[in-house]
């Protein structure tokens, strides 16, 4: 058995997002999308809006030091020029509860969902998108600045754009490379300008903030079957588009104080269409999780090493899985933490790790079928129950080391 030790100040946490857990978010473009497409509806989700104190108490009991939450834009800004103080105060209460428990918050301003009105005036490909988002950002950050110092402006911009504009399986559901480019450019602008605005708000108070995005990165490997050379070319192209373009841009604009990394799996790529495609062969070697993703802990190590070039601290803002057995959750956790600790020992500055997710939740177009939580949610009674992986994680968080 080997021991892997983590730095003393290491930030152990778990993440959630508003739409996936709160419930009652009917002013969001996702709510309309579920209806229009006949998907399973989030509706009450996990009732986290009401039960947040219970959820945070569990997090504390699991020895976590931090929680990543997101704010629901459609609650705070239900009409283009209207901000709802009741909702802003709700989030103040949420943050005060975290403070009372000594849990550090990392707060995301945009986690995939938009207000209905924003969807109707053109979503992220609309000309006014950055301006509207930045109004919400300024109002919200100003309101909560005394309770938060670490922000994620946007969660997984490339996933949002891919799902919304390339696959068109998420809102706004506009299949178009041109609109995809427009949306990504607008999000990039919103992040660069947003970072500056946040810094100004904090500087006026003599405070400092830490700003990033949560960047989903995959390890892209060419499919070893079929046209191997072309697959290799497509894998490189996908890696460049999905992993690096926006990061290079944001880092060179000085918009990031740290890198938020969401890592889940690797992807086998096949040469198809303009930007390659996820390979449909199902016979690649290696483990799959319940969602069919290629589990590849070594990929976390490789991606962390490749992020070293930016010379910025890194926080793993998401890593997790949905599985059919308790053993598989535990194995995923431990193997990824070993990869992480190897990267740290090779000089990569990783300051924290957030498991996705604290509680089971609404998994977008997959409804409630996938269960990423440390804590199981019974969707008929809303009772919470610890999964064995939660106890394994709690031990690691307490001892700051992992034995495997
Ligand atoms: C997203 C989460 C999602 C998780 C699991 C991440 O890409 O940020 O919202 O639930 O993956 O699919």
CSV table of C-alpha atoms and ligand atoms in Angstrom, one decimal:
chain,number,residue,atom,x,y,z
A,1,UNK,CA,0.0,0.0,0.0
A,2,UNK,CA,1.3,3.5,-0.9
A,3,UNK,CA,0.6,6.8,0.8
A,4,UNK,CA,-0.1,10.0,-1.1
A,5,UNK,CA,0.0,13.2,0.9
A,6,UNK,CA,-1.6,16.5,0.1
A,7,UNK,CA,-0.4,20.1,1.0
A,8,UNK,CA,-1.5,21.3,4.5
A,9,UNK,CA,-3.7,24.1,3.1
A,10,UNK,CA,-5.3,21.9,0.5
A,11,UNK,CA,-9.0,22.9,-0.1
A,12,UNK,CA,-11.2,19.8,-0.1
A,13,UNK,CA,-14.7,20.4,-1.4
A,14,UNK,CA,-17.7,19.4,-3.4
A,15,UNK,CA,-19.6,21.3,-6.0
A,16,UNK,CA,-23.3,21.8,-6.9
A,17,UNK,CA,-25.2,24.1,-9.3
A,18,UNK,CA,-28.4,26.0,-8.8
A,19,UNK,CA,-30.6,24.7,-11.5
A,20,UNK,CA,-29.5,21.1,-10.8
A,21,UNK,CA,-30.4,21.2,-7.1
A,22,UNK,CA,-32.5,24.1,-6.0
A,23,UNK,CA,-35.9,23.4,-7.6
A,24,UNK,CA,-38.5,25.9,-8.6
A,25,UNK,CA,-36.4,27.6,-11.3
A,26,UNK,CA,-39.3,28.1,-13.8
A,27,UNK,CA,-37.9,31.4,-15.1
A,28,UNK,CA,-35.0,29.7,-16.7
A,29,UNK,CA,-34.5,28.8,-20.4
A,30,UNK,CA,-33.9,25.2,-19.3
A,31,UNK,CA,-37.4,25.0,-17.8
A,32,UNK,CA,-38.9,25.9,-21.1
A,33,UNK,CA,-36.6,23.6,-23.0
A,34,UNK,CA,-37.7,20.6,-20.9
A,35,UNK,CA,-41.3,21.3,-21.7
A,36,UNK,CA,-40.7,21.9,-25.4
A,37,UNK,CA,-38.6,18.7,-25.8
A,38,UNK,CA,-40.7,16.5,-23.6
A,39,UNK,CA,-37.7,15.8,-21.3
A,40,UNK,CA,-37.8,14.8,-17.7
A,41,UNK,CA,-38.3,18.1,-15.7
A,42,UNK,CA,-36.1,19.5,-13.0
A,43,UNK,CA,-39.2,20.9,-11.1
A,44,UNK,CA,-38.4,20.6,-7.4
A,45,UNK,CA,-34.9,19.1,-8.2
A,46,UNK,CA,-33.4,18.3,-4.7
A,47,UNK,CA,-35.3,21.1,-2.9
A,48,UNK,CA,-31.8,22.5,-2.1
A,49,UNK,CA,-33.3,26.0,-2.2
A,50,UNK,CA,-35.2,25.0,1.0
A,51,UNK,CA,-32.8,22.4,2.4
A,52,UNK,CA,-29.5,24.1,1.9
A,53,UNK,CA,-28.7,24.2,5.6
A,54,UNK,CA,-29.2,20.5,5.9
A,55,UNK,CA,-26.9,19.9,2.8
A,56,UNK,CA,-24.2,22.2,4.1
A,57,UNK,CA,-24.3,20.5,7.5
A,58,UNK,CA,-23.7,17.2,5.9
A,59,UNK,CA,-20.8,18.7,4.0
A,60,UNK,CA,-19.3,20.0,7.2
A,61,UNK,CA,-19.7,16.5,8.8
A,62,UNK,CA,-17.9,15.1,5.9
A,63,UNK,CA,-14.9,17.3,6.8
A,64,UNK,CA,-15.1,19.4,3.7
A,65,UNK,CA,-13.5,22.8,3.8
A,66,UNK,CA,-15.2,24.4,0.8
A,67,UNK,CA,-18.3,24.3,-1.3
A,68,UNK,CA,-18.7,25.4,-4.9
A,69,UNK,CA,-22.2,26.7,-5.6
A,70,UNK,CA,-23.8,28.6,-8.5
A,71,UNK,CA,-26.3,31.5,-8.5
A,72,UNK,CA,-29.4,31.3,-10.7
A,73,UNK,CA,-29.3,34.3,-13.0
A,74,UNK,CA,-33.0,34.0,-13.8
A,75,UNK,CA,-34.0,34.3,-10.1
A,76,UNK,CA,-31.8,37.4,-9.5
A,77,UNK,CA,-32.6,39.1,-12.8
A,78,UNK,CA,-36.1,37.9,-13.8
A,79,UNK,CA,-36.6,40.8,-16.4
A,80,UNK,CA,-33.9,42.6,-18.4
A,81,UNK,CA,-33.9,45.6,-16.1
A,82,UNK,CA,-35.2,44.1,-12.9
A,83,UNK,CA,-33.2,42.7,-10.0
A,84,UNK,CA,-34.9,40.8,-7.3
A,85,UNK,CA,-33.6,41.7,-3.8
A,86,UNK,CA,-35.4,38.9,-2.2
A,87,UNK,CA,-33.4,36.4,-4.3
A,88,UNK,CA,-30.2,38.3,-3.7
A,89,UNK,CA,-30.9,38.1,0.0
A,90,UNK,CA,-31.6,34.4,-0.3
A,91,UNK,CA,-28.1,33.9,-1.7
A,92,UNK,CA,-26.7,36.1,1.1
A,93,UNK,CA,-28.3,33.8,3.6
A,94,UNK,CA,-26.8,30.8,1.8
A,95,UNK,CA,-23.4,32.4,2.0
A,96,UNK,CA,-23.8,33.4,5.6
A,97,UNK,CA,-24.7,29.8,6.4
A,98,UNK,CA,-21.4,28.6,4.7
A,99,UNK,CA,-19.5,31.2,6.7
A,100,UNK,CA,-21.1,30.1,10.0
A,101,UNK,CA,-20.0,26.6,9.2
A,102,UNK,CA,-16.5,27.6,8.2
A,103,UNK,CA,-17.0,26.4,4.6
A,104,UNK,CA,-15.3,28.5,2.0
A,105,UNK,CA,-17.5,29.3,-0.9
A,106,UNK,CA,-16.5,29.3,-4.6
A,107,UNK,CA,-19.3,31.0,-6.5
A,108,UNK,CA,-20.2,30.5,-10.1
A,109,UNK,CA,-22.2,33.2,-11.9
A,110,UNK,CA,-23.3,31.2,-14.9
A,111,UNK,CA,-23.8,27.4,-14.8
A,112,UNK,CA,-25.5,26.6,-18.2
A,113,UNK,CA,-28.8,28.3,-17.5
A,114,UNK,CA,-30.1,31.7,-18.7
A,115,UNK,CA,-33.2,33.7,-17.8
A,116,UNK,CA,-36.1,33.1,-20.2
A,117,UNK,CA,-36.0,36.6,-21.5
A,118,UNK,CA,-32.3,36.3,-22.3
A,119,UNK,CA,-33.1,33.1,-24.3
A,120,UNK,CA,-35.9,35.0,-26.2
A,121,UNK,CA,-33.7,37.9,-27.2
A,122,UNK,CA,-31.0,35.7,-28.8
A,123,UNK,CA,-29.2,33.9,-26.0
A,124,UNK,CA,-25.4,34.0,-26.1
A,125,UNK,CA,-25.2,34.6,-29.9
A,126,UNK,CA,-27.2,37.8,-29.5
A,127,UNK,CA,-25.4,41.1,-29.9
A,128,UNK,CA,-26.3,42.3,-26.5
A,129,UNK,CA,-25.5,39.1,-24.6
A,130,UNK,CA,-22.3,40.3,-22.9
A,131,UNK,CA,-23.9,43.6,-21.8
A,132,UNK,CA,-26.9,41.9,-20.2
A,133,UNK,CA,-24.7,39.3,-18.5
A,134,UNK,CA,-22.3,42.0,-17.2
A,135,UNK,CA,-25.1,44.0,-15.7
A,136,UNK,CA,-26.2,40.9,-13.7
A,137,UNK,CA,-22.5,40.3,-12.8
A,138,UNK,CA,-21.9,43.8,-11.5
A,139,UNK,CA,-25.2,43.9,-9.4
A,140,UNK,CA,-24.6,40.4,-8.0
A,141,UNK,CA,-20.9,40.6,-7.2
A,142,UNK,CA,-21.4,44.0,-5.6
A,143,UNK,CA,-24.2,42.6,-3.4
A,144,UNK,CA,-22.2,39.6,-2.2
A,145,UNK,CA,-18.6,40.8,-2.3
A,146,UNK,CA,-18.1,40.7,1.5
A,147,UNK,CA,-19.0,37.0,1.6
A,148,UNK,CA,-17.1,35.7,-1.4
A,149,UNK,CA,-13.6,36.1,-2.7
A,150,UNK,CA,-13.3,33.3,-5.3
A,151,UNK,CA,-15.5,33.5,-8.4
A,152,UNK,CA,-16.1,31.3,-11.4
A,153,UNK,CA,-17.6,33.6,-14.1
A,154,UNK,CA,-18.8,30.9,-16.4
A,155,UNK,CA,-19.0,27.1,-16.1
A,156,UNK,CA,-17.7,25.1,-19.1
A,157,UNK,CA,-18.2,27.6,-21.9
A,158,UNK,CA,-17.2,25.1,-24.6
A,159,UNK,CA,-19.6,22.5,-23.3
A,160,UNK,CA,-22.4,25.1,-23.3
A,161,UNK,CA,-21.6,26.1,-26.8
A,162,UNK,CA,-21.2,22.5,-28.1
A,163,UNK,CA,-24.4,21.3,-26.6
A,164,UNK,CA,-26.4,24.4,-27.5
A,165,UNK,CA,-25.0,25.1,-31.0
A,166,UNK,CA,-23.2,22.0,-32.4
A,167,UNK,CA,-25.3,19.1,-31.1
A,168,UNK,CA,-28.2,21.4,-30.4
A,169,UNK,CA,-29.4,19.1,-27.7
A,170,UNK,CA,-29.5,21.9,-25.0
A,171,UNK,CA,-30.9,25.4,-25.3
A,172,UNK,CA,-30.8,27.5,-27.4
A,173,UNK,CA,-30.7,24.5,-29.7
A,174,UNK,CA,-29.5,26.4,-32.8
A,175,UNK,CA,-27.3,24.1,-34.9
A,176,UNK,CA,-24.8,26.4,-36.5
A,177,UNK,CA,-21.0,26.7,-36.5
A,178,UNK,CA,-21.4,30.4,-37.1
A,179,UNK,CA,-23.6,31.0,-34.2
A,180,UNK,CA,-21.4,28.7,-32.1
A,181,UNK,CA,-18.5,31.0,-32.9
A,182,UNK,CA,-20.5,34.1,-32.1
A,183,UNK,CA,-21.7,32.7,-28.8
A,184,UNK,CA,-18.2,31.6,-27.8
A,185,UNK,CA,-16.8,35.0,-28.7
A,186,UNK,CA,-19.5,36.7,-26.6
A,187,UNK,CA,-18.8,34.5,-23.6
A,188,UNK,CA,-15.1,35.1,-23.9
A,189,UNK,CA,-15.7,38.9,-24.0
A,190,UNK,CA,-18.1,38.6,-21.0
A,191,UNK,CA,-15.3,36.7,-19.1
A,192,UNK,CA,-12.6,39.2,-19.9
A,193,UNK,CA,-14.7,42.3,-19.2
A,194,UNK,CA,-16.4,40.6,-16.2
A,195,UNK,CA,-13.0,39.9,-14.6
A,196,UNK,CA,-12.0,43.5,-14.9
A,197,UNK,CA,-15.4,44.7,-13.4
A,198,UNK,CA,-15.1,42.3,-10.5
A,199,UNK,CA,-11.6,43.5,-9.8
A,200,UNK,CA,-12.8,47.1,-9.8
A,201,UNK,CA,-15.6,46.3,-7.3
A,202,UNK,CA,-13.1,44.6,-4.9
A,203,UNK,CA,-10.4,47.3,-5.4
A,204,UNK,CA,-12.8,50.1,-4.4
A,205,UNK,CA,-13.2,48.3,-1.0
A,206,UNK,CA,-9.6,47.5,-0.6
A,207,UNK,CA,-10.4,43.8,-1.1
A,208,UNK,CA,-9.0,41.2,-3.5
A,209,UNK,CA,-10.7,38.5,-5.5
A,210,UNK,CA,-9.7,35.4,-7.3
A,211,UNK,CA,-11.4,34.9,-10.7
A,212,UNK,CA,-11.6,32.1,-13.2
A,213,UNK,CA,-13.9,30.0,-15.3
A,214,UNK,CA,-14.5,26.3,-14.8
A,215,UNK,CA,-12.9,24.7,-17.9
A,216,UNK,CA,-14.0,21.2,-18.9
A,217,UNK,CA,-11.0,19.5,-20.4
A,218,UNK,CA,-10.8,16.0,-21.8
A,219,UNK,CA,-7.9,13.9,-22.9
A,220,UNK,CA,-8.5,13.5,-26.7
A,221,UNK,CA,-7.1,10.3,-28.1
A,222,UNK,CA,-7.4,9.2,-31.8
A,223,UNK,CA,-9.5,6.1,-32.4
A,224,UNK,CA,-7.1,3.3,-33.2
A,225,UNK,CA,-9.5,1.8,-35.7
A,226,UNK,CA,-10.3,2.9,-39.3
A,227,UNK,CA,-8.4,5.9,-40.8
A,228,UNK,CA,-5.9,6.2,-38.0
A,229,UNK,CA,-3.9,9.1,-39.4
A,230,UNK,CA,-7.0,11.2,-40.0
A,231,UNK,CA,-8.3,10.3,-36.6
A,232,UNK,CA,-5.0,11.6,-35.1
A,233,UNK,CA,-5.5,14.8,-37.0
A,234,UNK,CA,-9.1,15.2,-35.8
A,235,UNK,CA,-8.0,14.4,-32.2
A,236,UNK,CA,-5.5,17.3,-32.3
A,237,UNK,CA,-8.0,19.6,-33.8
A,238,UNK,CA,-10.6,18.8,-31.1
A,239,UNK,CA,-8.1,19.1,-28.4
A,240,UNK,CA,-7.1,22.6,-29.7
A,241,UNK,CA,-10.7,23.8,-30.1
A,242,UNK,CA,-12.1,22.3,-26.9
A,243,UNK,CA,-9.2,22.5,-24.5
A,244,UNK,CA,-7.1,25.4,-25.4
A,245,UNK,CA,-8.7,28.2,-27.5
A,246,UNK,CA,-10.6,29.9,-24.8
A,247,UNK,CA,-8.0,29.3,-22.1
A,248,UNK,CA,-5.2,30.8,-24.2
A,249,UNK,CA,-7.4,33.8,-24.9
A,250,UNK,CA,-8.4,34.4,-21.3
A,251,UNK,CA,-4.9,33.8,-19.9
A,252,UNK,CA,-3.3,36.2,-22.4
A,253,UNK,CA,-5.9,38.8,-21.7
A,254,UNK,CA,-4.9,38.5,-18.0
A,255,UNK,CA,-8.5,37.6,-17.0
A,256,UNK,CA,-7.7,34.6,-14.8
A,257,UNK,CA,-6.2,34.5,-11.3
A,258,UNK,CA,-6.4,30.7,-11.2
A,259,UNK,CA,-7.5,27.9,-13.5
A,260,UNK,CA,-10.7,26.0,-12.6
A,261,UNK,CA,-10.4,22.6,-14.1
A,262,UNK,CA,-13.4,20.2,-14.6
A,263,UNK,CA,-12.0,16.8,-15.5
A,264,UNK,CA,-14.1,13.6,-16.0
A,265,UNK,CA,-12.8,11.4,-18.8
A,266,UNK,CA,-11.1,10.8,-22.0
A,267,UNK,CA,-12.6,10.8,-25.5
A,268,UNK,CA,-11.7,8.7,-28.5
A,269,UNK,CA,-11.9,10.8,-31.7
A,270,UNK,CA,-12.8,9.9,-35.2
A,271,UNK,CA,-12.3,11.9,-38.4
A,272,UNK,CA,-15.8,13.2,-39.2
A,273,UNK,CA,-17.4,16.5,-40.2
A,274,UNK,CA,-15.6,19.8,-39.7
A,275,UNK,CA,-14.3,19.3,-36.2
A,276,UNK,CA,-14.0,15.5,-35.8
A,277,UNK,CA,-16.4,13.6,-33.6
A,278,UNK,CA,-16.6,11.5,-30.5
A,279,UNK,CA,-15.9,7.9,-31.7
A,280,UNK,CA,-19.0,5.7,-31.8
A,281,UNK,CA,-17.0,2.4,-31.5
A,282,UNK,CA,-17.8,0.9,-28.1
A,283,UNK,CA,-14.9,-1.5,-28.0
A,284,UNK,CA,-12.1,0.7,-26.9
A,285,UNK,CA,-10.1,-0.7,-24.0
A,286,UNK,CA,-10.7,0.6,-20.6
A,287,UNK,CA,-13.4,1.3,-18.1
A,288,UNK,CA,-16.7,3.1,-18.7
A,289,UNK,CA,-18.9,4.6,-16.1
A,290,UNK,CA,-22.6,4.4,-16.0
A,291,UNK,CA,-22.9,7.3,-18.3
A,292,UNK,CA,-20.7,5.5,-20.9
A,293,UNK,CA,-17.7,7.8,-20.4
A,294,UNK,CA,-14.2,6.4,-20.7
A,295,UNK,CA,-12.8,6.7,-17.1
A,296,UNK,CA,-9.1,7.5,-17.3
A,297,UNK,CA,-7.5,8.8,-14.1
A,298,UNK,CA,-4.0,9.2,-15.8
A,299,UNK,CA,-5.7,11.8,-18.0
A,300,UNK,CA,-6.0,14.1,-15.0
A,301,UNK,CA,-2.2,13.9,-14.5
A,302,UNK,CA,-1.5,14.6,-18.1
A,303,UNK,CA,-3.9,17.6,-18.3
A,304,UNK,CA,-2.5,19.0,-15.1
A,305,UNK,CA,1.0,18.8,-16.5
A,306,UNK,CA,0.0,20.5,-19.7
A,307,UNK,CA,-1.6,23.4,-17.7
A,308,UNK,CA,1.7,24.1,-16.0
A,309,UNK,CA,2.6,26.4,-19.0
A,310,UNK,CA,0.3,29.1,-17.7
A,311,UNK,CA,2.0,29.3,-14.4
A,312,UNK,CA,-1.3,29.9,-12.5
A,313,UNK,CA,-2.6,28.0,-9.5
A,314,UNK,CA,-5.2,25.4,-10.4
A,315,UNK,CA,-8.3,24.3,-8.5
A,316,UNK,CA,-10.1,21.1,-9.7
A,317,UNK,CA,-13.6,22.7,-9.7
A,318,UNK,CA,-15.2,19.3,-10.7
A,319,UNK,CA,-14.3,15.7,-10.9
A,320,UNK,CA,-16.7,12.8,-10.3
A,321,UNK,CA,-18.7,10.0,-11.7
A,322,UNK,CA,-22.0,8.1,-11.8
A,323,UNK,CA,-21.7,4.4,-11.3
A,324,UNK,CA,-23.6,1.3,-10.6
A,325,UNK,CA,-21.6,0.1,-7.6
A,326,UNK,CA,-20.2,1.7,-4.5
A,327,UNK,CA,-16.8,0.1,-5.3
A,328,UNK,CA,-16.6,1.9,-8.6
A,329,UNK,CA,-17.3,5.3,-7.0
A,330,UNK,CA,-14.5,4.7,-4.5
A,331,UNK,CA,-12.1,3.5,-7.1
A,332,UNK,CA,-12.8,6.5,-9.3
A,333,UNK,CA,-12.2,8.9,-6.4
A,334,UNK,CA,-8.9,7.3,-5.2
A,335,UNK,CA,-7.4,6.8,-8.7
A,336,UNK,CA,-8.0,10.4,-9.6
A,337,UNK,CA,-6.6,11.7,-6.3
A,338,UNK,CA,-3.5,9.6,-6.9
A,339,UNK,CA,-3.1,11.2,-10.3
A,340,UNK,CA,-3.6,14.6,-8.7
A,341,UNK,CA,-1.1,14.0,-6.0
A,342,UNK,CA,1.5,12.8,-8.6
A,343,UNK,CA,1.0,16.0,-10.5
A,344,UNK,CA,1.5,18.1,-7.3
A,345,UNK,CA,4.7,16.2,-6.6
A,346,UNK,CA,5.9,17.1,-10.0
A,347,UNK,CA,5.5,20.8,-9.3
A,348,UNK,CA,1.9,21.5,-10.6
A,349,UNK,CA,0.3,24.0,-8.2
A,350,UNK,CA,-3.1,22.5,-7.4
A,351,UNK,CA,-4.8,24.2,-4.5
A,352,UNK,CA,-8.0,22.4,-4.2
A,353,UNK,CA,-10.3,19.6,-5.3
A,354,UNK,CA,-14.1,19.6,-5.6
A,355,UNK,CA,-16.0,16.4,-6.1
A,356,UNK,CA,-19.0,16.6,-8.4
A,357,UNK,CA,-21.4,16.5,-6.8
A,358,UNK,CA,-22.2,17.0,-3.1
A,359,UNK,CA,-25.7,15.6,-3.6
A,360,UNK,CA,-27.3,13.6,-6.4
A,361,UNK,CA,-29.0,16.1,-8.8
A,362,UNK,CA,-30.7,16.8,-12.0
A,363,UNK,CA,-28.4,15.8,-14.8
A,364,UNK,CA,-29.7,18.0,-17.7
A,365,UNK,CA,-31.1,16.1,-20.6
A,366,UNK,CA,-30.5,12.8,-18.7
A,367,UNK,CA,-32.9,13.8,-16.0
A,368,UNK,CA,-32.5,12.2,-12.6
A,369,UNK,CA,-31.1,8.9,-13.9
A,370,UNK,CA,-27.4,9.7,-13.2
A,371,UNK,CA,-26.3,10.0,-9.7
A,372,UNK,CA,-23.0,11.9,-9.1
A,373,UNK,CA,-23.6,12.7,-5.5
A,374,UNK,CA,-21.6,11.9,-2.4
A,375,UNK,CA,-25.0,11.9,-0.9
A,376,UNK,CA,-28.0,10.0,-2.3
A,377,UNK,CA,-31.2,12.0,-2.6
A,378,UNK,CA,-34.6,10.1,-2.4
A,379,UNK,CA,-36.7,12.1,-4.8
A,380,UNK,CA,-40.0,11.2,-3.2
A,381,UNK,CA,-39.1,12.2,0.3
A,382,UNK,CA,-36.1,14.4,-0.3
A,383,UNK,CA,-34.2,12.6,2.3
A,384,UNK,CA,-30.5,12.5,2.1
A,385,UNK,CA,-28.4,9.4,2.8
A,386,UNK,CA,-24.6,9.1,2.7
A,387,UNK,CA,-23.1,6.8,0.1
A,388,UNK,CA,-20.0,4.8,1.1
A,389,UNK,CA,-17.9,7.0,-1.2
A,390,UNK,CA,-18.8,10.0,1.0
A,391,UNK,CA,-17.2,8.3,4.0
A,392,UNK,CA,-14.1,7.4,2.0
A,393,UNK,CA,-13.8,11.0,0.9
A,394,UNK,CA,-14.4,12.3,4.5
A,395,UNK,CA,-11.5,10.2,5.7
A,396,UNK,CA,-9.2,11.6,3.0
A,397,UNK,CA,-10.3,15.2,3.7
A,398,UNK,CA,-9.6,14.7,7.4
A,399,UNK,CA,-6.2,13.0,7.0
A,400,UNK,CA,-5.1,15.0,4.0
A,401,UNK,CA,-3.7,11.8,2.5
A,402,UNK,CA,-4.8,8.8,0.6
A,403,UNK,CA,-3.6,5.2,1.0
A,404,UNK,CA,-4.0,2.9,-1.9
B,1,LIG,C1,-21.2,20.0,-15.5
B,1,LIG,C2,-22.3,19.6,-14.5
B,1,LIG,C3,-22.7,18.2,-14.8
B,1,LIG,C4,-21.5,17.2,-14.7
B,1,LIG,C5,-21.8,15.8,-15.0
B,1,LIG,C6,-20.2,19.0,-15.7
B,1,LIG,O1,-19.7,19.0,-17.0
B,1,LIG,O2,-20.6,21.2,-15.0
B,1,LIG,O3,-23.4,20.5,-14.5
B,1,LIG,O4,-23.7,17.7,-14.0
B,1,LIG,O5,-20.6,17.6,-15.7
B,1,LIG,O6,-22.3,15.6,-16.3
